[in-house]
């Protein structure tokens, strides 16, 4: 417990009330007829070794003395000090603290009385007695400097120091402006003195002292006494002891020389000087002084914790995304300069949409299935359907600046403009968008196409005209993944098998303009790199690079029955004084009808029950829907899936592309010549993440429609089986095989009421390296 304050009389003028005019000394009155002593006198003082011009002022404090000075701006009275901003998750947990300058502004009653007294006693003991200039201090400094033959002692009042600090603060990161604010030129000193005199007219001494204590630098990136108290003693300023307050007060003169971390002996000696000053001015008793000087330095030092690099539990990438939102969204300023100033100014409490439990589940999934040292990485984004809220954003490699430790600051979950990379081809996870466009344009969900094993890219109508196939050789054709994939197929089976030619024929029938219109409704107008999307036939194979955030939002739209909401990361922002700040709001529109959404949910539910995602069921058996995707040469693999209340997109691949995921170990799993598929690579990550994120959540079901299964294919050359005896209890289609075949196995599987998968073709999604002319080879 801090010792009690002595019952000593306050220093003259220190009443805590606004200071009115006071009767001046003869020296004060000597200045009444003087606006300001000539530059020659001030110059002479400086040449005599004074650190500050003061002789000419003669204690100018009366109102009429300031007449003729231009009014000073409010920025000097109550400057908008740069402060730390705190970023919180959706449950109020601190994600990170970010700042240009680590500072927390306090009011006078939030400050330690010891701190206020110690700072005055060591810096300007007569602060409450003199005006903007302390004549006695000036004369004393002249004498001392004359004796020593140096300019070792200055005569700056606390008010003058405050003015200088404000000029430095206003200079910000402009080093030239900082140096100019610190230059000891005659013009600069005259200007500072003029401002100091005006401040003493407009503010009380207590107000000036409070401002001074909030702006002053205390070393180790700590600005103001609250940041200093937390940095050196890990406590709020209000709780400082006499010894601790004296230690901080002593730093101001030279934060490097009296640094208690590097030079503890110097710090103790300086602290004791401050304690002696406090005793001399009767602000503490002799017993308190003795106790304080006998106390150990008692540091509980905490390194500066600044920026998203300090974020909790893998939240650094989301923290960085929030920073990009503030610096880019027009709600925070009409141009980039205004938004940067808003961010740099700080002093904000940013409450985000990040759910810490779901973040933990996603982070565990991407780090447990893929190791930091693996040649590939994984990323996962979770979104809440129908709200646009980003609930989690995780990736394998940690947020940091040391590539040698596999760290990165590139957020693989988002577009380049928001701190991400150039995205990755999403493969067959893009096919549901094409299907939704077709259903919205009147195609029945039982639509059948011949779906030959290999076809030429057909001529297609576009919004502007006609697209024609001008390629040669193999690029002229689009194949299915397996030679056994031969139609006809209907939508449920084609989606479950990820049949390339089916979706190309779907595009041909409806044209590419409905596809473009659907992309616009889903907010997909550019690639992750920011390039305008050219809608060509190969887009159905997922050849345009996307981010996991974009794909998570697409599947959140399916989950929300066609309601598309723009992503948001911020729920609320308040300033340190509790004022609300306007934040971006999600914009929700009906991208497609609920009927279309219900049909798509039925189709994608079939993928996870009987198709390529059949091995990804969750532990609690709740309904899931989704789509696998694997690009050409296995350079990227995806699984995007959802429940009615949560959508998650997972990507795995080389962080900068180019890694063929074959014949390698990823995490604890070895992938042979067949390589990674959507169901075998990202699928298990998705399952782990969703199991953790939905633990204890209510089980919700999809709105579905009845889409009849086609009759099983019959080989006309096969011998028909014998007719079994009639079973009075039998009815409906035969049950599906619980585990359809996986890549690299010889097992087949049953789908959609009787369709049998060819051996070894069930796997992840598809996609390809289709060029602008629409070429690409799909993958399951």
XYZ file of C-alpha atoms in Angstrom:
780
model
C 0.000 0.000 0.000
C 1.332 3.462 -0.854
C 2.097 5.670 2.156
C -0.385 8.349 3.030
C 0.228 11.832 1.777
C 1.458 14.285 4.407
C -0.826 17.050 5.516
C 1.419 19.728 4.096
C 0.217 23.044 2.793
C -0.112 23.198 -0.961
C 2.396 25.356 -2.778
C 1.298 28.901 -3.416
C -1.219 29.089 -6.187
C -1.864 25.337 -6.189
C -5.505 25.506 -5.163
C -6.840 23.205 -7.837
C -9.137 26.008 -8.986
C -8.729 28.106 -12.142
C -6.065 30.709 -11.586
C -7.128 34.318 -11.860
C -4.979 37.402 -12.017
C -2.518 37.707 -9.164
C -0.654 40.676 -7.808
C 2.752 40.765 -9.442
C 6.193 41.370 -8.058
C 8.103 44.528 -9.041
C 9.704 42.405 -11.732
C 6.265 41.440 -13.044
C 5.163 45.074 -13.167
C 8.348 46.001 -14.952
C 7.064 44.006 -17.868
C 3.612 45.555 -18.075
C 4.664 48.174 -20.578
C 6.611 45.734 -22.669
C 5.048 43.654 -25.444
C 8.175 41.645 -25.878
C 11.829 42.525 -25.342
C 13.846 42.929 -28.507
C 15.486 40.128 -30.360
C 18.893 41.595 -29.598
C 18.429 41.155 -25.820
C 17.174 37.591 -26.271
C 20.044 36.852 -28.614
C 22.478 38.172 -26.069
C 20.980 35.896 -23.441
C 21.372 32.913 -25.726
C 24.958 33.805 -26.531
C 25.635 34.050 -22.822
C 24.860 30.362 -22.551
C 21.131 30.302 -21.824
C 19.221 27.296 -23.071
C 15.975 29.303 -23.330
C 15.151 32.991 -23.873
C 13.549 34.324 -20.741
C 15.157 37.500 -19.421
C 13.106 39.742 -21.659
C 9.857 38.223 -20.487
C 10.274 39.330 -16.868
C 7.430 37.100 -15.782
C 4.946 38.330 -18.385
C 1.678 36.782 -17.319
C -0.970 39.459 -17.145
C -3.595 39.550 -19.826
C -2.477 42.886 -21.230
C 1.020 41.449 -21.688
C -0.321 38.947 -24.197
C -2.166 41.554 -26.189
C -0.742 41.724 -29.669
C 0.080 37.997 -29.728
C -1.983 36.015 -32.207
C -4.417 33.572 -30.673
C -3.075 30.058 -30.321
C -4.935 27.074 -31.664
C -6.857 24.600 -29.559
C -4.246 22.020 -30.593
C -1.956 23.594 -28.027
C -4.584 23.756 -25.315
C -5.839 20.194 -25.655
C -3.743 18.562 -28.379
C -5.116 15.394 -30.045
C -2.403 13.152 -28.666
C -1.468 9.960 -30.446
C -2.583 7.066 -28.269
C -2.613 3.288 -28.303
C -5.531 1.508 -29.937
C -6.846 -1.739 -28.504
C -8.441 -4.414 -30.686
C -10.837 -6.851 -29.016
C -12.528 -10.076 -30.089
C -16.300 -10.552 -30.031
C -16.221 -11.631 -26.384
C -14.147 -8.687 -25.188
C -10.768 -10.415 -25.088
C -7.777 -8.311 -26.126
C -6.383 -9.331 -29.499
C -3.607 -6.755 -29.676
C -2.582 -3.222 -28.860
C -1.326 -1.124 -31.754
C 0.095 2.345 -31.731
C 2.312 4.878 -33.384
C 3.096 6.059 -29.849
C 2.232 4.040 -26.766
C 0.153 6.439 -24.736
C -3.012 6.415 -22.668
C -4.309 9.870 -21.825
C -5.379 10.350 -18.197
C -7.396 13.015 -16.437
C -5.886 14.769 -13.417
C -7.839 12.659 -10.938
C -6.574 9.459 -12.617
C -2.986 10.449 -11.916
C -0.953 9.714 -8.826
C -0.618 12.842 -6.632
C 2.943 11.698 -5.954
C 3.606 11.689 -9.682
C 2.269 15.192 -10.193
C 4.269 16.569 -7.264
C 7.470 14.718 -8.134
C 7.426 15.961 -11.716
C 6.930 19.590 -10.660
C 9.539 19.389 -7.910
C 12.298 18.061 -10.172
C 11.476 19.977 -13.346
C 10.035 23.323 -12.189
C 9.665 23.667 -8.414
C 8.299 27.231 -8.685
C 5.753 26.211 -11.359
C 2.795 27.423 -9.298
C 4.498 30.740 -8.434
C 5.830 32.136 -11.702
C 4.296 32.910 -15.057
C 5.265 31.435 -18.393
C 8.869 32.475 -17.676
C 10.641 32.029 -14.344
C 12.904 35.065 -13.908
C 14.568 33.642 -10.809
C 15.307 30.500 -12.724
C 16.756 32.538 -15.555
C 19.068 34.467 -13.247
C 20.096 31.274 -11.465
C 20.896 29.552 -14.755
C 22.942 32.560 -15.934
C 24.976 32.429 -12.759
C 25.528 28.678 -12.889
C 26.452 28.717 -16.555
C 28.831 31.636 -16.007
C 30.552 29.757 -13.219
C 30.945 26.585 -15.254
C 31.670 28.281 -18.535
C 29.096 26.038 -20.253
C 25.373 26.000 -20.974
C 24.890 23.157 -18.521
C 21.750 24.560 -16.885
C 18.640 25.787 -18.643
C 15.710 27.809 -17.449
C 12.768 26.312 -19.292
C 9.571 26.368 -17.314
C 7.324 23.379 -17.382
C 4.937 25.332 -19.608
C 7.690 26.026 -22.132
C 8.705 22.366 -22.110
C 5.087 21.467 -22.778
C 4.939 23.794 -25.803
C 8.055 22.178 -27.237
C 6.612 18.700 -26.704
C 3.422 19.677 -28.517
C 5.466 20.853 -31.503
C 7.311 17.523 -31.549
C 4.041 15.611 -31.263
C 2.504 17.546 -34.134
C 5.529 16.733 -36.291
C 4.591 13.049 -36.054
C 6.761 10.773 -38.215
C 8.178 13.657 -40.237
C 11.786 13.560 -39.051
C 12.619 16.915 -40.605
C 9.691 18.490 -38.758
C 10.760 16.810 -35.508
C 14.275 18.194 -35.815
C 12.899 21.635 -36.589
C 10.671 21.494 -33.489
C 13.733 20.656 -31.399
C 16.089 23.246 -32.896
C 17.363 25.751 -30.328
C 17.113 28.766 -32.610
C 16.177 32.232 -31.498
C 13.080 32.292 -33.681
C 11.928 28.958 -32.331
C 12.444 30.049 -28.725
C 10.608 33.326 -29.249
C 7.663 31.453 -30.774
C 7.590 28.929 -27.935
C 7.679 31.742 -25.386
C 4.808 33.590 -27.050
C 2.711 30.424 -27.032
C 3.636 29.661 -23.414
C 2.531 33.143 -22.294
C -0.798 32.726 -24.081
C -1.289 29.243 -22.629
C -0.811 30.584 -19.109
C -3.634 33.000 -19.859
C -6.013 30.358 -21.225
C -5.299 27.329 -19.016
C -4.864 26.782 -15.297
C -1.584 25.499 -13.961
C -3.202 22.166 -13.135
C -4.464 21.817 -16.698
C -1.010 22.551 -18.097
C 0.563 20.020 -15.748
C -1.989 17.353 -16.729
C -1.306 17.945 -20.420
C 2.432 17.854 -19.792
C 2.261 14.515 -17.991
C 0.259 12.998 -20.845
C 2.565 14.150 -23.633
C 6.063 13.705 -22.180
C 8.389 10.897 -23.293
C 9.669 8.534 -20.578
C 11.811 6.208 -22.650
C 11.265 2.689 -24.004
C 8.492 3.863 -26.370
C 6.398 5.082 -23.430
C 4.689 8.428 -23.908
C 2.847 9.862 -20.940
C 2.847 8.664 -17.368
C 0.317 5.842 -17.789
C 2.328 4.090 -20.500
C 5.488 4.662 -18.425
C 3.880 3.198 -15.301
C 2.790 0.107 -17.218
C 6.143 -0.246 -18.981
C 8.411 -0.074 -15.916
C 6.182 -1.188 -13.040
C 3.281 -3.073 -14.701
C 0.708 -1.004 -12.830
C -1.538 1.952 -13.414
C -0.135 5.373 -12.559
C -2.650 5.942 -9.795
C -1.086 3.087 -7.790
C 2.547 4.266 -7.886
C 4.505 4.550 -4.638
C 6.642 7.596 -3.794
C 9.780 5.767 -4.960
C 8.197 4.636 -8.222
C 6.797 8.085 -8.995
C 10.202 9.626 -8.302
C 11.876 7.122 -10.634
C 9.585 8.109 -13.518
C 9.807 11.821 -12.815
C 13.593 11.606 -12.934
C 13.567 10.104 -16.416
C 12.286 13.187 -18.194
C 15.559 15.092 -18.164
C 17.401 12.263 -19.953
C 15.485 9.003 -20.579
C 18.612 7.283 -21.925
C 21.061 8.257 -19.189
C 18.635 7.440 -16.378
C 17.152 4.344 -18.028
C 16.308 2.046 -15.070
C 16.536 -1.055 -17.268
C 20.007 -0.427 -18.686
C 21.469 1.784 -15.978
C 19.768 0.932 -12.672
C 22.442 2.637 -10.540
C 21.981 5.899 -12.434
C 18.219 5.554 -12.089
C 18.437 5.078 -8.303
C 20.709 8.099 -7.887
C 18.380 10.235 -9.994
C 15.338 8.891 -8.132
C 16.869 9.887 -4.824
C 17.500 13.409 -6.098
C 13.810 13.649 -6.917
C 12.864 12.320 -3.463
C 15.077 14.961 -1.843
C 13.308 17.635 -3.898
C 9.921 16.333 -2.792
C 11.057 16.500 0.835
C 12.541 19.962 0.350
C 9.230 21.220 -0.978
C 7.354 19.513 1.870
C 5.366 17.187 -0.395
C 6.481 14.158 1.596
C 7.652 13.692 5.180
C 11.155 12.802 6.286
C 9.995 9.268 7.110
C 8.453 8.861 3.665
C 11.654 10.096 2.053
C 13.772 7.705 4.094
C 11.519 4.769 3.243
C 11.424 5.654 -0.452
C 15.201 6.025 -0.742
C 15.707 2.690 1.003
C 13.320 0.896 -1.359
C 14.752 -1.232 -4.161
C 14.193 -0.049 -7.711
C 11.475 -2.697 -7.941
C 11.041 -2.831 -11.700
C 8.407 -5.087 -13.243
C 9.357 -4.216 -16.768
C 7.268 -5.235 -19.768
C 8.669 -4.986 -23.281
C 6.705 -2.745 -25.620
C 3.918 -4.814 -27.133
C 2.975 -3.123 -30.353
C 1.141 -4.229 -33.412
C -0.507 -7.314 -34.796
C 2.719 -9.257 -34.304
C 1.777 -9.432 -30.610
C -1.760 -10.688 -31.281
C -3.131 -13.551 -29.226
C -3.698 -17.153 -30.366
C -2.880 -16.792 -34.054
C -5.094 -13.718 -34.487
C -2.368 -11.608 -36.106
C -3.726 -11.952 -39.620
C -7.221 -10.913 -38.595
C -5.728 -7.999 -36.656
C -3.905 -6.919 -39.806
C -7.124 -7.247 -41.793
C -8.825 -4.857 -39.348
C -5.994 -2.378 -39.895
C -6.549 -2.546 -43.651
C -10.285 -2.017 -43.187
C -9.707 1.168 -41.190
C -7.163 2.467 -43.695
C -9.331 1.728 -46.738
C -13.009 2.106 -45.861
C -14.400 5.580 -46.713
C -16.374 5.626 -43.457
C -13.091 6.432 -41.689
C -12.111 9.318 -43.972
C -12.707 10.646 -47.452
C -9.175 9.878 -48.633
C -6.197 7.702 -47.744
C -4.432 10.501 -45.879
C -7.420 11.127 -43.608
C -7.834 7.442 -42.862
C -4.129 7.031 -42.080
C -4.289 9.979 -39.717
C -7.335 8.440 -38.009
C -5.498 5.144 -37.531
C -2.215 6.719 -36.453
C -3.993 9.006 -33.976
C -5.209 5.893 -32.175
C -7.000 6.093 -28.873
C -9.605 3.632 -30.134
C -11.267 0.556 -28.707
C -12.103 -1.633 -31.702
C -14.570 -4.441 -30.989
C -14.453 -7.006 -33.770
C -16.536 -9.908 -35.041
C -13.840 -12.506 -34.308
C -15.201 -15.384 -32.230
C -12.303 -16.563 -30.036
C -13.631 -20.126 -29.735
C -14.063 -20.536 -33.478
C -10.705 -18.889 -34.069
C -9.097 -21.396 -31.726
C -10.792 -24.268 -33.565
C -9.650 -23.000 -36.961
C -6.119 -22.316 -35.737
C -5.838 -25.765 -34.224
C -7.018 -27.330 -37.477
C -4.587 -25.556 -39.811
C -1.610 -26.115 -37.508
C -2.320 -29.713 -36.482
C -2.829 -30.980 -40.030
C -0.080 -28.938 -41.710
C 3.248 -28.192 -40.067
C 4.925 -24.807 -40.128
C 7.964 -26.381 -41.758
C 5.990 -28.107 -44.525
C 6.523 -26.835 -48.087
C 2.823 -26.016 -48.212
C 0.534 -24.034 -45.954
C -3.165 -23.978 -45.121
C -5.647 -21.185 -44.506
C -9.230 -21.168 -43.228
C -11.900 -18.487 -43.004
C -15.183 -18.845 -41.105
C -18.228 -16.641 -41.682
C -21.663 -16.352 -40.156
C -24.359 -16.791 -42.841
C -26.778 -13.909 -43.226
C -24.692 -11.327 -41.355
C -21.381 -10.991 -43.190
C -19.483 -11.406 -39.917
C -16.005 -12.890 -40.174
C -15.739 -15.271 -37.219
C -12.280 -16.759 -37.722
C -9.229 -16.304 -39.920
C -6.365 -18.756 -39.443
C -3.350 -20.017 -41.323
C -0.512 -22.420 -40.694
C 2.443 -20.085 -40.786
C 2.576 -17.539 -37.971
C 2.278 -13.796 -38.380
C 5.745 -12.301 -38.169
C 8.693 -10.710 -39.918
C 11.219 -13.555 -39.868
C 11.018 -15.773 -42.988
C 13.777 -17.969 -41.556
C 11.258 -18.984 -38.887
C 8.588 -19.567 -41.571
C 6.801 -16.382 -40.507
C 4.906 -14.149 -42.896
C 2.767 -11.031 -42.839
C 0.912 -12.063 -46.005
C -2.656 -12.974 -45.051
C -3.467 -15.896 -47.350
C -7.152 -15.661 -46.399
C -7.787 -12.336 -48.123
C -7.259 -10.403 -51.333
C -3.989 -8.599 -52.050
C -5.557 -5.187 -51.436
C -6.357 -6.217 -47.861
C -2.921 -7.553 -47.022
C -3.181 -10.908 -48.774
C -1.545 -12.588 -51.723
C -2.787 -13.067 -55.255
C -5.158 -15.874 -54.330
C -5.418 -19.444 -55.584
C -7.481 -21.239 -58.193
C -10.528 -22.603 -56.340
C -11.080 -25.544 -58.665
C -14.450 -27.229 -58.539
C -15.564 -25.267 -55.501
C -16.531 -22.678 -58.147
C -18.985 -25.002 -59.918
C -21.861 -24.338 -57.493
C -21.835 -20.689 -58.610
C -22.405 -21.790 -62.202
C -25.155 -24.150 -61.099
C -26.861 -21.422 -59.047
C -26.842 -19.143 -62.099
C -28.464 -21.873 -64.196
C -31.134 -22.673 -61.594
C -31.900 -18.970 -61.151
C -32.401 -18.756 -64.905
C -35.001 -21.490 -64.931
C -33.022 -24.678 -65.384
C -34.704 -27.583 -63.546
C -32.530 -29.324 -60.908
C -33.090 -32.607 -62.753
C -31.541 -31.228 -65.948
C -29.557 -33.852 -67.814
C -26.629 -33.306 -70.188
C -24.808 -35.897 -72.324
C -21.576 -35.091 -70.454
C -19.290 -36.951 -72.812
C -15.901 -37.817 -71.460
C -14.123 -35.231 -73.622
C -15.588 -32.405 -75.665
C -14.457 -29.349 -77.561
C -14.946 -26.063 -75.792
C -18.196 -24.976 -77.408
C -19.113 -21.538 -78.711
C -20.947 -19.525 -76.036
C -22.884 -16.293 -75.816
C -21.491 -13.584 -73.532
C -22.897 -10.282 -72.283
C -20.995 -8.511 -75.056
C -21.285 -10.996 -77.921
C -19.978 -14.486 -78.624
C -17.023 -16.457 -77.342
C -15.422 -18.840 -79.857
C -12.839 -21.552 -79.395
C -9.715 -20.611 -81.335
C -7.320 -23.036 -79.666
C -5.432 -25.924 -81.214
C -4.430 -29.359 -79.994
C -5.397 -30.539 -76.520
C -6.184 -27.001 -75.415
C -9.184 -27.135 -77.709
C -10.811 -29.767 -75.506
C -12.102 -30.104 -71.970
C -11.852 -33.619 -70.469
C -13.322 -35.233 -67.411
C -10.968 -36.460 -64.728
C -11.527 -40.149 -65.374
C -12.136 -41.940 -68.656
C -15.016 -43.735 -66.973
C -16.860 -40.454 -66.417
C -19.333 -40.648 -69.258
C -22.852 -39.278 -69.099
C -25.615 -38.622 -69.253
C -25.695 -37.031 -65.810
C -28.152 -34.917 -63.883
C -27.122 -32.072 -61.573
C -26.932 -34.016 -58.288
C -24.703 -36.700 -59.744
C -22.627 -34.286 -61.810
C -21.929 -32.143 -58.747
C -21.146 -35.156 -56.573
C -18.703 -36.503 -59.179
C -17.549 -33.022 -60.269
C -18.043 -33.783 -63.955
C -16.365 -31.068 -65.998
C -18.187 -31.550 -69.264
C -21.593 -31.355 -67.553
C -20.950 -27.840 -66.299
C -19.438 -26.709 -69.591
C -22.585 -27.865 -71.387
C -24.637 -26.059 -68.726
C -22.707 -22.864 -69.510
C -23.246 -23.358 -73.235
C -27.001 -23.639 -72.878
C -27.545 -20.598 -70.655
C -24.660 -18.482 -71.952
C -21.976 -16.731 -69.918
C -23.947 -13.564 -69.209
C -25.991 -15.145 -66.372
C -22.697 -16.354 -64.886
C -21.331 -12.809 -64.886
C -24.554 -11.512 -63.360
C -24.351 -14.104 -60.593
C -20.732 -13.220 -59.873
C -21.705 -9.556 -59.603
C -24.458 -10.407 -57.123
C -21.961 -12.378 -55.063
C -19.530 -9.460 -55.063
C -16.957 -11.268 -57.216
C -15.830 -8.708 -59.789
C -12.048 -9.102 -59.549
C -9.524 -11.793 -58.827
C -7.717 -11.805 -55.496
C -4.939 -9.826 -57.175
C -7.425 -7.102 -58.092
C -7.658 -7.848 -61.816
C -11.048 -7.562 -63.471
C -12.539 -10.982 -64.061
C -12.968 -11.981 -67.669
C -15.882 -14.396 -67.752
C -14.800 -17.173 -70.127
C -15.933 -20.823 -70.283
C -13.072 -22.141 -68.140
C -14.337 -20.131 -65.189
C -16.563 -23.083 -64.298
C -13.395 -25.087 -63.579
C -12.258 -22.519 -61.012
C -9.372 -21.023 -62.974
C -9.667 -17.484 -61.575
C -7.667 -16.973 -58.378
C -9.802 -16.389 -55.283
C -9.169 -15.971 -51.568
C -10.645 -18.197 -48.830
C -12.640 -15.191 -47.566
C -14.323 -14.823 -50.962
C -15.174 -18.508 -51.159
C -16.390 -18.643 -47.550
C -18.752 -15.794 -48.352
C -20.122 -17.631 -51.405
C -20.955 -20.686 -49.307
C -22.341 -18.501 -46.518
C -24.757 -17.200 -49.153
C -25.933 -20.750 -49.881
C -26.368 -21.322 -46.148
C -28.393 -18.112 -45.796
C -30.790 -19.231 -48.539
C -29.485 -16.801 -51.135
C -28.904 -13.798 -48.850
C -25.506 -12.339 -49.643
C -23.855 -9.995 -47.122
C -20.612 -8.116 -47.631
C -17.923 -9.193 -45.142
C -17.471 -7.151 -41.980
C -14.816 -7.437 -39.283
C -15.807 -4.642 -36.891
C -18.849 -4.537 -34.632
C -18.148 -1.277 -32.823
C -15.492 1.377 -32.218
C -15.344 3.793 -29.314
C -12.790 6.429 -28.408
C -11.086 6.309 -25.026
C -13.659 8.755 -23.671
C -16.513 6.452 -24.710
C -17.649 8.260 -27.862
C -18.958 5.932 -30.579
C -17.255 6.034 -33.975
C -19.149 5.201 -37.147
C -18.124 1.810 -38.541
C -18.749 0.011 -41.859
C -22.019 -1.870 -42.050
C -22.658 -5.012 -44.040
C -24.807 -4.692 -47.131
C -27.156 -7.633 -47.640
C -29.040 -8.442 -50.834
C -30.891 -11.461 -52.154
C -28.335 -12.761 -54.648
C -30.676 -15.536 -55.751
C -34.059 -16.852 -54.720
C -34.675 -19.064 -51.733
C -35.944 -21.718 -54.150
C -32.597 -21.700 -55.946
C -30.783 -21.799 -52.605
C -32.862 -24.734 -51.398
C -32.076 -26.630 -54.572
C -28.371 -25.879 -54.221
C -28.399 -26.927 -50.570
C -29.975 -30.204 -51.632
C -27.338 -30.720 -54.317
C -24.412 -29.832 -52.041
C -25.836 -31.904 -49.187
C -25.706 -34.835 -51.596
C -21.979 -34.147 -52.174
C -21.236 -34.680 -48.483
C -23.604 -37.610 -48.059
C -22.868 -39.605 -51.201
C -20.216 -37.764 -53.179
C -16.645 -36.558 -52.965
C -17.151 -35.138 -49.456
C -18.758 -38.240 -47.984
C -15.841 -38.916 -45.611
C -16.106 -35.499 -43.943
C -19.121 -35.983 -41.690
C -18.938 -34.181 -38.352
C -18.686 -35.938 -35.011
C -22.186 -35.027 -33.878
C -23.776 -36.173 -37.141
C -25.296 -32.776 -38.047
C -26.075 -31.930 -41.662
C -23.266 -30.421 -43.710
C -23.085 -29.361 -47.336
C -20.135 -28.378 -49.458
C -17.844 -28.949 -52.390
C -14.324 -30.244 -52.917
C -11.850 -28.744 -55.361
C -8.395 -29.648 -56.640
C -6.530 -27.728 -59.321
C -4.414 -28.981 -62.175
C -1.125 -30.586 -61.082
C -2.387 -30.544 -57.467
C -1.054 -27.047 -56.834
C -4.075 -26.117 -54.721
C -6.830 -28.061 -52.999
C -9.999 -26.784 -51.317
C -12.995 -27.753 -49.331
C -15.715 -25.165 -48.869
C -18.613 -26.306 -46.735
C -21.238 -25.153 -44.310
C -24.041 -25.785 -41.888
C -27.008 -23.405 -41.666
C -25.160 -21.328 -39.026
C -21.507 -21.499 -40.120
C -19.615 -21.455 -43.427
C -15.920 -22.328 -43.722
C -13.539 -22.351 -46.676
C -10.201 -24.176 -46.369
C -7.329 -23.979 -48.833
C -4.038 -25.869 -48.884
C -1.105 -25.333 -51.221
C 2.179 -23.538 -51.730
C 2.014 -20.051 -50.191
C 3.213 -18.546 -53.449
C 1.875 -21.319 -55.675
C 3.922 -23.703 -57.752
C 4.107 -26.624 -55.302
C 2.786 -29.864 -56.773
C 1.328 -31.713 -53.820
C 2.426 -35.213 -54.807
C 4.881 -37.656 -53.286
C 5.297 -35.611 -50.145
C 4.481 -35.626 -46.480
C 2.139 -32.922 -45.228
C 1.685 -32.901 -41.499
C 1.640 -36.538 -40.474
C 0.183 -37.810 -43.762
C 2.112 -38.998 -46.795
C 0.568 -38.331 -50.210
C 1.782 -40.545 -53.041
C 1.676 -40.203 -56.802
C -2.058 -39.425 -56.815
C -1.343 -36.440 -54.596
C -3.684 -34.289 -52.559
C -7.395 -34.029 -53.283
C -9.983 -31.717 -51.797
C -11.354 -34.524 -49.653
C -7.971 -35.800 -48.494
C -6.041 -32.546 -47.864
C -8.216 -29.574 -46.910
C -11.218 -31.773 -46.103
C -9.861 -33.140 -42.803
C -8.757 -29.621 -41.825
C -12.307 -28.398 -42.455
C -13.766 -31.270 -40.447
C -11.448 -30.631 -37.465
C -12.194 -26.919 -37.529
C -15.968 -27.374 -37.770
C -16.073 -30.057 -35.070
C -14.374 -27.653 -32.697
C -16.307 -24.571 -33.750
C -19.756 -26.177 -33.498
C -19.256 -28.145 -30.298
C -22.348 -27.615 -28.188
C -24.125 -25.549 -30.855
C -27.714 -26.500 -31.728
C -28.128 -28.822 -34.682
C -29.828 -27.014 -37.540
C -31.061 -28.547 -40.781
C -31.233 -27.252 -44.330
C -34.297 -26.297 -46.275
C -34.183 -28.814 -49.096
C -36.336 -29.838 -52.033
C -37.092 -33.204 -53.523
C -34.773 -33.874 -56.436
C -35.497 -37.402 -57.677
C -32.532 -39.598 -58.415
C -32.230 -40.905 -61.963
C -32.601 -44.586 -62.624
C -29.343 -46.526 -62.331
C -27.369 -46.880 -65.528
C -27.799 -50.223 -67.217
C -25.148 -51.785 -69.448
C -27.098 -53.222 -72.410
C -24.429 -55.893 -72.873
C -24.570 -57.083 -69.269
C -26.529 -60.170 -68.190
C -29.484 -59.084 -66.072
C -29.465 -60.496 -62.529
C -32.043 -62.995 -61.420
C -35.182 -61.438 -59.989
C -35.073 -61.792 -56.188
C -38.095 -62.846 -54.190
C -40.484 -60.018 -53.418
C -39.832 -58.335 -50.045
C -43.022 -56.838 -48.630
C -40.917 -54.505 -46.406
C -38.738 -53.190 -49.200
C -39.304 -49.761 -50.753
C -37.394 -46.815 -52.245
C -33.870 -46.772 -53.549
C -31.126 -49.067 -52.248
C -29.041 -47.583 -49.458
C -25.733 -45.964 -50.358
C -22.432 -47.511 -49.492
C -21.260 -45.725 -46.301
C -17.734 -44.954 -47.558
C -17.335 -44.308 -51.280
C -13.982 -44.964 -52.805
C -11.132 -42.551 -52.196
C -8.272 -41.502 -54.469
C -5.771 -44.235 -55.003
C -8.093 -47.022 -53.858
C -9.849 -49.686 -55.867
C -13.172 -49.284 -54.159
C -16.177 -48.013 -55.996
C -19.089 -46.230 -54.414
C -22.820 -45.831 -54.887
C -24.317 -42.412 -55.447
C -27.743 -40.932 -55.881
C -29.833 -44.054 -55.816
C -27.705 -46.419 -57.803
C -24.935 -44.683 -59.768
C -21.682 -46.538 -59.151
C -18.408 -44.605 -58.973
C -15.648 -46.036 -61.139
C -12.785 -47.388 -59.030
C -10.315 -44.788 -57.815
C -12.013 -41.609 -59.033
C -13.661 -40.244 -55.912
C -11.599 -37.440 -54.430
C -11.347 -33.727 -53.947
C -12.765 -31.080 -56.358
C -11.566 -29.979 -59.722
C -10.255 -26.946 -61.463
C -7.409 -26.371 -63.806
C -4.964 -24.015 -65.346
C -7.379 -22.771 -67.966
C -6.132 -19.788 -69.905
C -8.152 -16.785 -71.044
C -9.521 -18.780 -73.964
C -11.270 -21.154 -71.632
C -8.953 -24.113 -71.418
C -8.345 -26.198 -68.344
C -8.377 -29.725 -67.077
C -10.644 -30.482 -64.174
C -9.854 -32.369 -61.017
C -12.134 -34.010 -58.467
